[in-house]
Every structure is written in structure tokens, then in C-alpha cells.
């Protein structure tokens, strides 16, 4: 059988898709949450709640999935088996958590969990203390305790309007309200001061007529259902706006989505805060926190939000407002609206003029100070190098005397050979060659000494650190031998090049090694050891460490060592480490002191890599 080129291309594409689907991480299980809503899924409250809950979940768990299921037909008895259609609907699906929004859905959520997803957690966000106590022993169940908004708003009514004589209530029914089941208990303390007018369960037309005939000194508590099925033609928001147009009676609400529709507001719960509380428990559950460690928690405290426009319309003045309330829709006065603009403009012009002059002056002073600082640092570094050469005078004298002594010895040998009747020319040539080599070695010491003493003001160049460190070790070879100390080099081939003044970097290293040699005088000769290490650091730069086996920092804070004129040596000036840090920082690096766990002291300076700098 032959295949066309098109078939071959399709087969390759199919193979590529299969390979990509098998890559690690592509098939990771997504956390899934089932949100059970008894009805009213298109109401503003429900839509805002769903959006906010999804956003809160995705913020912490970007791969989480939230599924909304509206179930208006609930099983009549929680002890009865689940309907066949319900188990068929969810067969083959898996959820990590179930959220029944109403307390009536909790038994069904638990039955679904036990039947289909035994390891799933159930979050019940609509509980009171009695219901929570009854569910305390149910495994893998958490919950949130609702606040009593009805009692708070009834107290608010008599705070804002103490002359109230009638309380008209619009709800799903004083005894059938699934969201506010405590109407009777909350109303009982206030019925001695006001008469109850129950307008619950009416159709919109009859409700409009009754609202227009309400007696004086009446306050209307609008508690139309927002999360359960609403059989009215209008939803709660439309009904609220229609009622506000028909009556001047103050209207109190306990849902934030209704504020601004003509009511004065009240103690309200918002869908965002409600979703935040649910998501708080869901996020912890999805993070692996056991449900029994979460338990039952109270919802976030409700907010007192009042509509300034409605308060003005009903004659409620600011003095009567409770402290801590949020006043919405209050327009600013003329002075309040433009006072800050006028004052701010004048102040900005005055400050700007003064600031521009001060900045120009400060800029000039800063440049002068930086130039002087660079000059002083260069002078101090040169003086420090001269002092270092003084400290190495014995070693330098030995380095010069050794080739000079060899030259003298070879010259005397050559004289003796020349007195022979038949001088050996080959041996004389070898002696002359040796004298030349010793002379060059002594000259190299003097050249190196001159370079150190000279004022090094060269521009930074791209340099390799390891050759510089090898030369430092060569300079210190005799000094180390005089002090009975072992000097080790552990140089990494991976250390990057840096942009630096090579002489100054050698000066820093030399200062650190000499300090280590001084500290080792307190240690037995067989234990004296100094190690110079180079390596690439985590940021891609270069690290140079000087480690010794001495007594450590002697209890001195590391940063104190770099203070000018502070020294732990009896005759020390205390400027070497300060100058060394200034040199390293001028090169864009850092110099720090540490005490390694193995004992001794460690001084580390880091320099940035010479990325993109020409060789």
C-alpha cells in the first residue's frame, strides 16, 4: 500500500501531538471544585459570587477548575437514596471539594460525596452555630458561620430612626426564608416598640400597592431572596428599584449589591467577601491541609454601608450615623473638590523652584566630592602599597640577594677558569648564560617593585584572575617561607575574566594574605596554613577567598573590621581592610569577612564578570 505525501505529513503531525501529550507535567491532574447552587444563578449576587470565587481560586491555584451546578429539585429526605438521575449525571466525574451554598444542600452534598467521591472535602458556607454543632462529627467537612444581619439591621433602624412605629418586612417568608431563618427571634425584642407588617410572599403587583399605603413612621426591610429560586417576574434588584420609585419610606437592605437602588443601605454582606471566605478554606484544602484542622470558622465581619443620597432624601443627618460606617455616593463640596488642587499647585511650584536650585548645587558638590574621593582613594592605595613593600622588605632583599649571590659566585668561577692554560669555552658560555638569567631575575624583582610603587591610574581592562593570583603567590613565596607558613592555591578554571585594574586587585589579595600571615603568628608553625581560592559564584561573577587556620575574628563583628583606623594588631593603623573594600567596591564588587565552621577566618571579595567587555 502506498501513501501520498499528504498522508505522510498527517502521520508525522499525529506522532508529534502524541509525543507532546506524553511530556512530563502535561497530564497533571487539575483541582476541581463543584459549586452547588439552589437557584437564582443569574442574579447579580450569584454572578458576582461565582466570578469572585473563581478569581480567588485561580489566584492561588491557577490550574483549578470551578463547576457550577444549579439544583432546584432537592431530595425530600436526606436519608433516602440519591435519585438515579443525579448519580447518573455525575458518574465518571471527580471533584476534590464540594461547596453547597445553602444549608439545605449540605445533606445532598454529603450524600454525593459519600457515594461518588469519598475523599472529597465539603465546605458548607451557610451554617449557624446549632447546625455546625450537629455536623461537628462529620468527616472531611468544614464550614463558615453566618453573621446575624437581621438583628444588626433592626438595631440600626432604631438608631437612625428612633421614632419608628412600624417595621415592614419583604422576604421569602418569616418562617420559610432559607437565608435568614431567625426572623422571629430577631424581631421579638423590637415588637414592643414597633408593629410588624409582613409583606412576604406577595407578587410584585400586590406588593407595589401595599407599599404605597404604608403608614407614617414605617421602615421597610427589603430581604428578597438573592441566592435561591425566585418565582417573581422581577429579580430582587429590579424589584428594589421599582419599590423605591413608589414610596418615600426608608428601605434597609442586607446585601451590598442592592445599595444604590434607592435604599439607605445597612449592615451588608458582599459577594466578594463571601467568596473570599469560601476560597480561603478551599485553597487550604487544595494545599493539603486536613479538614479537621480548618473546622468551622466565622464569615468575615459585615460592613455598614449607607447611601448618602437616600439618607438626605429621608432626612437622616450625619450626626445620627453610627461610627465606622461607610458613606457612599456623597458628592464633594466646592472647596473640598478644588482645595487640594489650588494648594497643591502653589506648593508644587514653590518646592519645584527650590528643589531645582538645590539639585543643581548638590550635583556640582557631588561631582567634586566624587572626584576628590577617587583621588584620595588612589593616593591611599599607593601609600598602602608602599607600606606593603616595607612589610615585605626582608623577602624582597632575599629575592634580590639570591640572584646577586649567584652572579658573584658564577663570576668568581669564570675568573678561575680563565686563568687556566686552556680555558673551557663551553663551561664559560654556560656560566655567562647563568649570570645573564640571574641578572634578569633580579631586574624582574625591581621592575615589579617599581610598578607597585608607581601611581596606578590605568583604565580598567579585561583581566584573568588566576595569573594575577599566581603572581601574588610568587611575590609572597619568600615571605611565607620566612614565617614558616604553607601557602596553597586552589584556582578554578571556570572562574570568569573581570574588568579591573590588575595591580589594585593584586594589592587587595596581598593585603588579605599578609593579614592572614600576621594572625597565624599566634599558631604553632606546623598548623599555619593560608589558602587562596578562586571560583565562579552563583551570579556568574568571580569569587576570590583568602582562608587561614588562625584564631578567627577574635569575637569582633565582621563589619567592624572594615571601619577606618580600627585594627586588632598592636601596631596596626587600621586602614588596610578599609582601603581594600573601597578598591573592590570601586570595581563594582563586595568584600566580606566570615568565620567558617572549620575555624580560622575567611575573607571573600566578589567581582562581576566581564560580560561583553572586549579583550
Coordinates of C-alpha atoms in Angstrom, one line a residue:
X1 CA 0.0 0.0 0.0
X2 CA 1.5 3.4 -0.9
X3 CA 0.9 6.7 0.9
X4 CA 0.7 10.1 -0.6
X5 CA 3.0 12.9 0.8
X6 CA -0.1 14.5 2.4
X7 CA -0.7 11.2 4.4
X8 CA 2.9 11.2 5.5
X9 CA 2.7 14.7 6.8
X10 CA -0.5 13.9 8.7
X11 CA 1.1 10.8 10.3
X12 CA 4.1 12.9 11.4
X13 CA 1.8 15.6 12.9
X14 CA -0.2 12.9 14.8
X15 CA 3.0 11.4 16.1
X16 CA 4.2 14.9 17.3
X17 CA 0.9 15.5 19.1
X18 CA 1.1 12.1 20.9
X19 CA 4.7 12.8 22.0
X20 CA 3.8 16.3 23.3
X21 CA 0.9 14.9 25.2
X22 CA 3.2 12.4 26.9
X23 CA 5.6 15.0 28.1
X24 CA 6.0 15.3 31.9
X25 CA 3.7 17.8 33.6
X26 CA 1.2 17.9 30.6
X27 CA -1.1 15.4 32.2
X28 CA -1.1 16.8 35.8
X29 CA -4.5 16.5 37.5
X30 CA -6.3 19.8 37.8
X31 CA -8.0 20.6 41.2
X32 CA -11.8 20.5 40.6
X33 CA -14.4 22.2 42.8
X34 CA -18.2 21.6 42.5
X35 CA -20.3 24.6 43.5
X36 CA -24.0 23.6 44.2
X37 CA -26.4 26.5 43.9
X38 CA -30.1 26.0 44.7
X39 CA -31.3 28.7 42.2
X40 CA -31.1 32.3 41.2
X41 CA -27.8 31.7 39.3
X42 CA -28.4 34.7 37.1
X43 CA -29.0 37.2 40.0
X44 CA -26.3 39.9 40.4
X45 CA -25.3 38.4 43.8
X46 CA -24.9 34.9 42.4
X47 CA -22.9 36.0 39.3
X48 CA -20.6 38.2 41.3
X49 CA -20.1 35.5 43.9
X50 CA -19.2 32.9 41.2
X51 CA -16.8 35.3 39.4
X52 CA -15.1 36.3 42.7
X53 CA -14.8 32.7 43.9
X54 CA -13.2 31.6 40.6
X55 CA -10.8 34.6 40.7
X56 CA -9.8 33.8 44.3
X57 CA -9.2 30.1 43.4
X58 CA -7.2 30.9 40.3
X59 CA -5.0 33.4 42.1
X60 CA -3.7 30.6 44.4
X61 CA -4.2 27.6 42.2
X62 CA -4.0 28.7 38.5
X63 CA -5.0 25.2 37.3
X64 CA -8.1 24.9 39.4
X65 CA -11.5 24.4 37.8
X66 CA -14.8 25.6 39.3
X67 CA -18.0 23.9 38.1
X68 CA -21.4 25.4 38.8
X69 CA -24.4 23.1 39.2
X70 CA -27.9 24.6 39.8
X71 CA -30.2 22.0 41.6
X72 CA -33.6 23.3 42.4
X73 CA -35.2 19.9 43.0
X74 CA -33.7 18.6 46.2
X75 CA -34.4 15.1 47.7
X76 CA -37.2 15.3 50.2
X77 CA -35.4 13.3 52.8
X78 CA -31.6 13.2 53.3
X79 CA -31.8 9.6 54.5
X80 CA -33.3 8.4 51.2
X81 CA -31.0 7.2 48.4
X82 CA -29.9 9.8 45.9
X83 CA -32.1 9.9 42.7
X84 CA -30.9 7.8 39.9
X85 CA -30.7 10.8 37.5
X86 CA -28.4 12.6 39.9
X87 CA -25.9 9.8 40.3
X88 CA -26.0 9.2 36.5
X89 CA -25.3 12.9 36.0
X90 CA -22.1 12.9 38.0
X91 CA -20.9 9.4 37.1
X92 CA -17.4 9.3 35.8
X93 CA -16.6 12.8 37.2
X94 CA -14.2 13.5 40.1
X95 CA -14.1 16.5 42.4
X96 CA -11.7 17.5 45.2
X97 CA -14.2 19.7 47.1
X98 CA -18.0 20.4 47.1
X99 CA -19.5 23.7 48.1
X100 CA -23.2 23.6 48.9
X101 CA -24.2 27.3 49.0
X102 CA -27.4 26.7 51.1
X103 CA -27.7 24.8 54.3
X104 CA -30.5 22.7 52.8
X105 CA -28.0 21.3 50.2
X106 CA -25.5 20.1 52.8
X107 CA -27.1 16.6 53.2
X108 CA -27.2 16.2 49.5
X109 CA -23.6 17.3 49.1
X110 CA -22.5 14.8 51.8
X111 CA -24.5 12.0 50.2
X112 CA -22.9 12.8 46.8
X113 CA -19.5 12.8 48.4
X114 CA -20.0 9.5 50.2
X115 CA -21.5 7.8 47.1
X116 CA -19.1 9.1 44.4
X117 CA -16.1 10.9 45.8
X118 CA -15.3 9.6 49.3
X119 CA -12.0 11.6 49.5
X120 CA -13.5 14.9 48.6
X121 CA -14.0 17.6 51.2
X122 CA -17.3 19.5 51.7
X123 CA -17.3 23.2 52.5
X124 CA -20.6 24.4 54.0
X125 CA -20.6 28.3 53.9
X126 CA -24.1 28.8 55.2
X127 CA -24.3 27.5 58.8
X128 CA -25.3 28.8 62.1
X129 CA -23.8 27.6 65.4
X130 CA -26.5 25.0 66.1
X131 CA -26.2 23.4 62.6
X132 CA -22.4 23.5 62.9
X133 CA -22.5 21.7 66.3
X134 CA -24.8 19.0 64.7
X135 CA -22.3 18.4 61.9
X136 CA -19.2 18.5 64.1
X137 CA -18.5 14.8 63.8
X138 CA -19.0 14.5 60.1
X139 CA -15.6 13.6 58.5
X140 CA -13.9 15.8 55.9
X141 CA -16.4 18.7 56.4
X142 CA -15.5 22.4 57.0
X143 CA -17.9 25.3 57.2
X144 CA -18.4 29.0 57.7
X145 CA -20.8 30.6 60.3
X146 CA -23.0 33.4 59.1
X147 CA -23.5 36.6 61.0
X148 CA -26.9 37.7 62.2
X149 CA -27.5 40.6 59.8
X150 CA -31.2 40.8 60.7
X151 CA -30.6 41.6 64.3
X152 CA -27.9 44.2 63.4
X153 CA -30.1 45.9 60.9
X154 CA -33.1 46.0 63.2
X155 CA -30.9 47.7 65.8
X156 CA -29.7 50.1 63.1
X157 CA -33.3 51.1 62.2
X158 CA -33.9 52.4 65.7
X159 CA -30.5 54.1 65.8
X160 CA -31.1 56.0 62.6
X161 CA -34.9 56.5 63.1
X162 CA -35.8 56.2 66.8
X163 CA -39.4 57.3 66.1
X164 CA -40.1 54.2 64.0
X165 CA -43.5 52.7 64.7
X166 CA -43.9 50.1 62.0
X167 CA -41.4 47.5 60.5
X168 CA -42.5 46.2 57.1
X169 CA -40.6 43.1 56.0
X170 CA -40.3 41.8 52.5
X171 CA -38.7 38.4 52.4
X172 CA -39.3 34.8 51.2
X173 CA -41.4 34.3 54.4
X174 CA -40.7 34.8 58.0
X175 CA -40.8 31.1 58.5
X176 CA -39.7 30.0 55.1
X177 CA -36.6 32.2 54.5
X178 CA -33.7 29.8 53.8
X179 CA -31.2 32.6 54.0
X180 CA -32.5 34.3 57.2
X181 CA -34.1 31.6 59.3
X182 CA -34.1 33.7 62.5
X183 CA -36.7 36.4 61.7
X184 CA -39.0 35.6 64.6
X185 CA -36.2 35.6 67.2
X186 CA -34.6 38.8 65.8
X187 CA -37.9 40.7 65.7
X188 CA -39.1 39.7 69.2
X189 CA -37.1 42.4 71.2
X190 CA -38.4 45.2 68.9
X191 CA -42.1 44.4 68.6
X192 CA -42.7 46.2 71.9
X193 CA -41.7 49.4 70.2
X194 CA -43.0 48.9 66.7
X195 CA -45.7 46.9 64.9
X196 CA -44.7 44.2 62.3
X197 CA -46.1 44.5 58.8
X198 CA -45.4 41.2 56.9
X199 CA -45.3 41.7 53.2
X200 CA -43.6 38.4 52.4
X201 CA -44.6 36.2 49.6
X202 CA -46.6 38.7 47.6
X203 CA -46.4 39.1 43.8
X204 CA -44.9 42.3 42.6
X205 CA -48.2 44.0 41.6
X206 CA -49.8 43.4 45.1
X207 CA -46.6 44.4 46.8
X208 CA -46.5 47.8 45.0
X209 CA -50.0 48.6 46.2
X210 CA -49.3 47.7 49.8
X211 CA -46.0 49.7 49.8
X212 CA -47.8 52.8 48.6
X213 CA -50.3 52.5 51.6
X214 CA -47.7 52.1 54.4
X215 CA -48.4 54.2 57.4
X216 CA -46.1 57.0 58.6
X217 CA -43.0 56.2 60.7
X218 CA -42.6 52.9 58.8
X219 CA -39.2 51.4 57.8
X220 CA -39.1 48.8 55.1
X221 CA -36.7 45.9 55.5
X222 CA -36.1 44.5 52.0
X223 CA -34.8 41.0 52.2
X224 CA -35.8 39.5 48.9
X225 CA -34.0 36.2 48.1
X226 CA -30.8 36.5 46.1
X227 CA -29.4 33.0 46.0
X228 CA -32.5 30.8 45.9
X229 CA -35.1 30.3 43.2
X230 CA -37.2 33.4 42.8
X231 CA -40.7 32.9 41.4
X232 CA -41.4 36.6 40.9
X233 CA -41.3 38.0 37.5
X234 CA -38.7 40.6 38.5
X235 CA -35.4 39.8 40.2
X236 CA -34.5 41.4 43.6
X237 CA -32.6 44.3 42.0
X238 CA -35.4 45.3 39.7
X239 CA -38.0 44.9 42.4
X240 CA -35.9 47.1 44.7
X241 CA -35.7 49.9 42.2
X242 CA -39.4 49.7 41.4
X243 CA -40.3 49.9 45.2
X244 CA -38.0 52.9 45.6
X245 CA -39.9 54.8 42.9
X246 CA -43.3 54.0 44.6
X247 CA -42.6 55.1 48.2
X248 CA -40.6 57.6 50.3
X249 CA -40.4 55.0 53.1
X250 CA -36.7 54.4 54.2
X251 CA -35.7 51.0 53.0
X252 CA -33.0 48.9 54.7
X253 CA -31.1 46.1 52.9
X254 CA -28.5 43.5 54.0
X255 CA -27.0 42.7 50.5
X256 CA -24.3 45.0 49.1
X257 CA -25.5 44.5 45.5
X258 CA -28.7 46.4 46.3
X259 CA -27.1 49.5 47.6
X260 CA -27.6 52.4 45.2
X261 CA -31.0 51.2 44.0
X262 CA -32.9 53.7 46.3
X263 CA -32.4 52.1 49.7
X264 CA -30.5 53.7 52.6
X265 CA -28.2 50.7 52.9
X266 CA -27.5 48.8 56.2
X267 CA -25.3 46.1 57.6
X268 CA -24.5 44.1 54.4
X269 CA -22.6 41.1 53.2
X270 CA -20.9 41.3 49.9
X271 CA -20.4 38.5 47.3
X272 CA -16.7 39.4 47.2
X273 CA -16.2 38.9 50.9
X274 CA -18.4 35.8 50.9
X275 CA -16.3 34.3 48.1
X276 CA -13.1 35.2 49.8
X277 CA -14.1 33.3 52.9
X278 CA -15.1 30.2 50.9
X279 CA -11.9 30.4 48.8
X280 CA -9.8 30.7 52.0
X281 CA -11.0 27.3 53.1
X282 CA -10.8 25.8 49.6
X283 CA -7.2 27.0 49.0
X284 CA -6.1 25.4 52.2
X285 CA -7.9 22.2 51.4
X286 CA -6.3 22.1 47.9
X287 CA -2.9 22.7 49.6
X288 CA -3.3 19.5 51.6
X289 CA -4.4 21.0 55.0
X290 CA -6.6 18.4 56.7
X291 CA -10.3 19.5 57.0
X292 CA -10.3 18.8 60.8
X293 CA -7.6 21.5 61.2
X294 CA -9.8 24.0 59.5
X295 CA -13.1 23.2 61.1
X296 CA -15.9 25.8 61.3
X297 CA -14.9 29.5 61.1
X298 CA -16.9 32.7 61.2
X299 CA -17.5 34.6 58.0
X300 CA -15.8 38.0 57.6
X301 CA -17.4 40.7 59.6
X302 CA -20.2 42.5 57.7
X303 CA -19.8 46.2 56.7
X304 CA -22.1 49.1 57.4
X305 CA -22.6 50.8 54.1
X306 CA -25.1 53.7 53.7
X307 CA -26.3 55.6 50.6
X308 CA -25.8 59.4 51.3
X309 CA -28.4 60.3 48.7
X310 CA -31.1 58.2 50.3
X311 CA -30.1 59.4 53.8
X312 CA -30.6 63.0 52.6
X313 CA -33.9 62.2 51.0
X314 CA -35.3 60.6 54.2
X315 CA -33.9 63.4 56.4
X316 CA -31.3 61.4 58.3
X317 CA -28.4 63.7 59.2
X318 CA -24.8 62.9 59.7
X319 CA -24.9 63.2 63.5
X320 CA -27.1 60.1 63.7
X321 CA -24.8 57.9 61.7
X322 CA -23.0 55.1 63.6
X323 CA -19.2 55.3 63.9
X324 CA -17.3 53.2 61.4
X325 CA -19.9 53.3 58.7
X326 CA -19.0 53.8 55.0
X327 CA -20.9 56.6 53.4
X328 CA -21.3 56.0 49.7
X329 CA -22.3 58.4 46.8
X330 CA -21.5 61.6 48.8
X331 CA -20.6 64.4 46.3
X332 CA -17.7 66.6 47.4
X333 CA -18.3 70.3 48.1
X334 CA -16.8 73.1 46.1
X335 CA -13.9 73.7 48.5
X336 CA -13.4 70.0 49.1
X337 CA -13.3 69.4 45.4
X338 CA -10.7 72.0 44.5
X339 CA -8.9 73.0 47.7
X340 CA -6.2 70.4 47.3
X341 CA -5.7 71.3 43.7
X342 CA -5.1 75.0 44.4
X343 CA -2.9 74.4 47.5
X344 CA -1.1 71.6 45.8
X345 CA -0.3 73.7 42.7
X346 CA 1.1 76.6 44.7
X347 CA 3.1 74.3 46.9
X348 CA 4.5 72.3 44.0
X349 CA 5.6 75.5 42.2
X350 CA 7.4 76.7 45.3
X351 CA 9.0 73.4 46.1
X352 CA 9.9 72.8 42.5
X353 CA 11.8 76.1 42.2
X354 CA 13.7 75.5 45.4
X355 CA 14.3 71.9 44.5
X356 CA 15.8 72.6 41.1
X357 CA 18.3 75.1 42.6
X358 CA 19.2 72.7 45.4
X359 CA 19.6 69.8 42.9
X360 CA 21.9 71.8 40.7
X361 CA 24.0 72.8 43.6
X362 CA 24.1 69.3 45.0
X363 CA 25.0 67.9 41.6
X364 CA 28.1 70.2 41.5
X365 CA 29.0 69.3 45.0
X366 CA 28.6 65.6 44.4
X367 CA 30.8 65.6 41.3
X368 CA 33.5 67.5 43.2
X369 CA 33.2 65.1 46.1
X370 CA 33.4 62.0 43.8
X371 CA 36.4 63.4 42.0
X372 CA 38.2 64.1 45.3
X373 CA 37.2 60.7 46.7
X374 CA 38.7 59.0 43.7
X375 CA 41.9 61.0 44.0
X376 CA 42.1 60.3 47.8
X377 CA 41.4 56.6 47.2
X378 CA 44.2 56.4 44.6
X379 CA 46.6 58.1 46.9
X380 CA 45.7 55.9 49.9
X381 CA 46.1 52.8 47.7
X382 CA 49.5 53.9 46.6
X383 CA 50.6 54.6 50.2
X384 CA 49.2 51.2 51.2
X385 CA 51.3 49.5 48.5
X386 CA 54.4 51.3 49.7
X387 CA 53.6 50.2 53.3
X388 CA 53.1 46.6 52.0
X389 CA 56.5 46.7 50.3
X390 CA 58.0 47.8 53.6
X391 CA 56.4 44.8 55.3
X392 CA 57.9 42.6 52.6
X393 CA 61.4 44.2 52.7
X394 CA 63.1 41.1 54.1
X395 CA 61.6 38.9 51.5
X396 CA 62.4 41.4 48.7
X397 CA 66.0 41.7 50.0
X398 CA 66.2 37.9 49.9
X399 CA 64.8 37.7 46.3
X400 CA 67.4 40.3 45.2
X401 CA 70.4 38.9 47.2
X402 CA 69.8 35.4 45.9
X403 CA 70.4 36.1 42.2
X404 CA 73.2 38.6 43.1
X405 CA 75.0 36.0 45.2
X406 CA 74.6 33.5 42.3
X407 CA 76.1 36.1 39.9
X408 CA 79.0 36.7 42.2
X409 CA 79.7 33.0 42.6
X410 CA 79.5 32.3 38.9
X411 CA 81.7 35.3 38.1
X412 CA 84.4 34.1 40.5
X413 CA 84.2 30.6 38.9
X414 CA 84.6 32.2 35.5
X415 CA 87.7 34.1 36.6
X416 CA 89.3 30.9 37.8
X417 CA 88.5 29.1 34.5
X418 CA 90.1 32.0 32.5
X419 CA 93.4 31.6 34.4
X420 CA 93.7 28.0 33.1
X421 CA 96.2 27.5 30.2
X422 CA 93.4 26.2 28.0
X423 CA 90.1 27.8 29.3
X424 CA 87.0 25.6 28.6
X425 CA 84.8 27.7 26.4
X426 CA 81.7 25.6 26.8
X427 CA 81.7 26.0 30.6
X428 CA 82.4 29.7 30.3
X429 CA 79.4 30.1 28.0
X430 CA 77.2 28.2 30.4
X431 CA 78.4 30.4 33.3
X432 CA 77.8 33.6 31.3
X433 CA 74.3 32.4 30.4
X434 CA 73.6 31.6 34.1
X435 CA 74.8 35.1 35.1
X436 CA 72.5 36.7 32.5
X437 CA 69.5 34.7 33.8
X438 CA 70.2 35.7 37.4
X439 CA 70.6 39.3 36.4
X440 CA 67.2 39.2 34.6
X441 CA 65.6 37.6 37.6
X442 CA 66.9 40.4 39.9
X443 CA 65.8 43.0 37.3
X444 CA 62.3 41.5 37.3
X445 CA 62.0 41.9 41.0
X446 CA 63.0 45.6 40.7
X447 CA 60.5 46.2 37.8
X448 CA 57.7 44.6 39.8
X449 CA 58.7 46.8 42.8
X450 CA 58.6 49.9 40.7
X451 CA 55.2 49.0 39.2
X452 CA 53.8 48.6 42.8
X453 CA 55.3 51.9 44.0
X454 CA 54.2 53.9 40.9
X455 CA 50.8 55.7 40.9
X456 CA 48.5 53.2 39.2
X457 CA 45.9 55.3 37.4
X458 CA 45.4 53.0 34.4
X459 CA 41.9 52.3 33.0
X460 CA 40.3 49.0 34.0
X461 CA 40.9 46.2 31.5
X462 CA 39.7 42.7 31.0
X463 CA 42.0 40.5 33.0
X464 CA 42.2 36.9 34.1
X465 CA 42.2 36.4 37.8
X466 CA 44.3 33.2 38.1
X467 CA 47.5 34.7 36.6
X468 CA 47.2 37.6 39.0
X469 CA 46.8 35.3 42.0
X470 CA 49.7 33.2 40.8
X471 CA 51.9 36.3 40.7
X472 CA 50.8 37.2 44.2
X473 CA 51.9 33.8 45.4
X474 CA 55.2 34.3 43.6
X475 CA 55.7 37.7 45.4
X476 CA 54.9 36.1 48.8
X477 CA 57.0 32.9 48.2
X478 CA 59.9 34.1 50.4
X479 CA 57.8 35.9 53.0
X480 CA 55.7 32.7 53.5
X481 CA 58.9 30.7 53.9
X482 CA 60.3 33.2 56.4
X483 CA 57.1 32.9 58.5
X484 CA 57.0 29.1 58.5
X485 CA 53.6 29.0 56.7
X486 CA 52.2 26.9 54.0
X487 CA 50.5 28.8 51.1
X488 CA 48.0 26.9 49.0
X489 CA 46.4 27.9 45.7
X490 CA 43.1 26.4 44.7
X491 CA 42.3 28.1 41.4
X492 CA 39.3 27.1 39.3
X493 CA 39.5 27.0 35.6
X494 CA 35.8 28.1 35.4
X495 CA 36.5 31.5 37.1
X496 CA 35.4 34.2 34.6
X497 CA 37.5 37.2 33.5
X498 CA 36.8 40.5 35.2
X499 CA 37.1 44.2 34.3
X500 CA 39.7 45.6 36.8
X501 CA 43.0 47.3 37.5
X502 CA 45.2 44.2 37.9
X503 CA 47.7 46.0 40.3
X504 CA 44.9 47.0 42.6
X505 CA 43.3 43.5 42.6
X506 CA 46.8 42.1 43.5
X507 CA 47.1 44.8 46.2
X508 CA 43.7 43.6 47.8
X509 CA 44.8 39.9 47.7
X510 CA 48.2 40.8 49.1
X511 CA 46.8 42.7 52.0
X512 CA 44.4 39.9 52.8
X513 CA 47.3 37.3 52.7
X514 CA 49.6 39.5 54.9
X515 CA 46.8 39.9 57.4
X516 CA 46.4 36.1 57.5
X517 CA 50.2 35.7 58.0
X518 CA 50.1 38.1 60.9
X519 CA 47.2 36.3 62.5
X520 CA 49.0 32.9 62.1
X521 CA 51.9 34.1 64.3
X522 CA 49.7 33.0 67.3
X523 CA 49.5 29.4 65.9
X524 CA 52.1 26.7 66.1
X525 CA 54.3 26.6 62.8
X526 CA 53.0 23.2 61.8
X527 CA 49.4 24.5 61.8
X528 CA 50.0 27.7 59.8
X529 CA 48.2 27.5 56.5
X530 CA 46.8 30.1 54.1
X531 CA 44.7 29.1 51.1
X532 CA 43.8 31.4 48.1
X533 CA 40.8 30.1 46.2
X534 CA 39.1 31.4 43.0
X535 CA 35.7 30.2 41.7
X536 CA 32.6 31.3 39.7
X537 CA 29.8 32.4 42.1
X538 CA 26.1 31.8 41.7
X539 CA 25.5 35.1 39.9
X540 CA 28.1 34.3 37.3
X541 CA 30.8 36.6 38.7
X542 CA 34.2 35.7 40.3
X543 CA 34.9 35.0 43.9
X544 CA 38.4 35.1 45.5
X545 CA 38.7 33.8 49.0
X546 CA 41.7 34.0 51.4
X547 CA 41.3 31.5 54.2
X548 CA 43.7 30.9 57.2
X549 CA 43.9 28.4 60.0
X550 CA 44.4 31.1 62.7
X551 CA 42.3 32.1 65.7
X552 CA 39.4 33.6 63.6
X553 CA 37.9 37.1 64.0
X554 CA 38.6 37.0 67.8
X555 CA 35.0 37.9 68.6
X556 CA 35.0 41.1 66.5
X557 CA 31.9 41.8 64.4
X558 CA 32.9 41.3 60.7
X559 CA 31.7 44.7 59.6
X560 CA 33.8 46.4 62.4
X561 CA 37.0 45.1 60.7
X562 CA 36.4 47.4 57.7
X563 CA 36.0 50.6 59.7
X564 CA 38.8 53.1 59.1
X565 CA 41.5 53.1 61.8
X566 CA 40.2 50.0 63.6
X567 CA 42.8 47.3 64.0
X568 CA 43.3 44.1 66.0
X569 CA 47.1 44.4 65.6
X570 CA 49.1 46.1 68.4
X571 CA 50.9 48.4 65.9
X572 CA 48.3 48.3 63.1
X573 CA 46.9 51.5 61.5
X574 CA 43.6 50.0 60.6
X575 CA 43.4 51.3 57.1
X576 CA 44.4 48.2 55.0
X577 CA 41.0 46.5 55.0
X578 CA 39.1 49.8 54.6
X579 CA 41.2 50.6 51.5
X580 CA 40.8 47.1 50.2
X581 CA 37.0 47.3 50.5
X582 CA 37.0 50.7 48.8
X583 CA 39.0 49.3 45.9
X584 CA 36.7 46.3 45.4
X585 CA 33.6 48.4 45.6
X586 CA 35.0 50.8 43.1
X587 CA 35.2 47.8 40.8
X588 CA 31.5 47.0 41.4
X589 CA 32.2 44.2 43.8
X590 CA 32.0 43.4 47.5
X591 CA 34.4 42.4 50.3
X592 CA 33.2 40.5 53.3
X593 CA 34.7 38.7 56.3
X594 CA 33.4 35.3 57.6
X595 CA 34.2 32.7 60.2
X596 CA 33.9 29.2 58.6
X597 CA 32.8 26.3 60.7
X598 CA 36.2 24.7 60.3
X599 CA 37.9 27.5 62.2
X600 CA 40.1 30.4 61.2
X601 CA 39.0 33.4 59.1
X602 CA 37.8 33.8 55.6
X603 CA 37.8 37.0 53.5
X604 CA 35.9 36.9 50.3
X605 CA 35.8 39.5 47.6
X606 CA 33.5 39.2 44.6
X607 CA 33.8 40.9 41.2
X608 CA 31.3 41.0 38.3
X609 CA 32.2 39.0 35.2
X610 CA 33.5 40.9 32.2
X611 CA 30.4 40.1 30.1
X612 CA 30.6 41.9 26.7
X613 CA 33.8 43.7 27.6
X614 CA 36.4 43.5 24.7
X615 CA 39.6 41.6 25.5

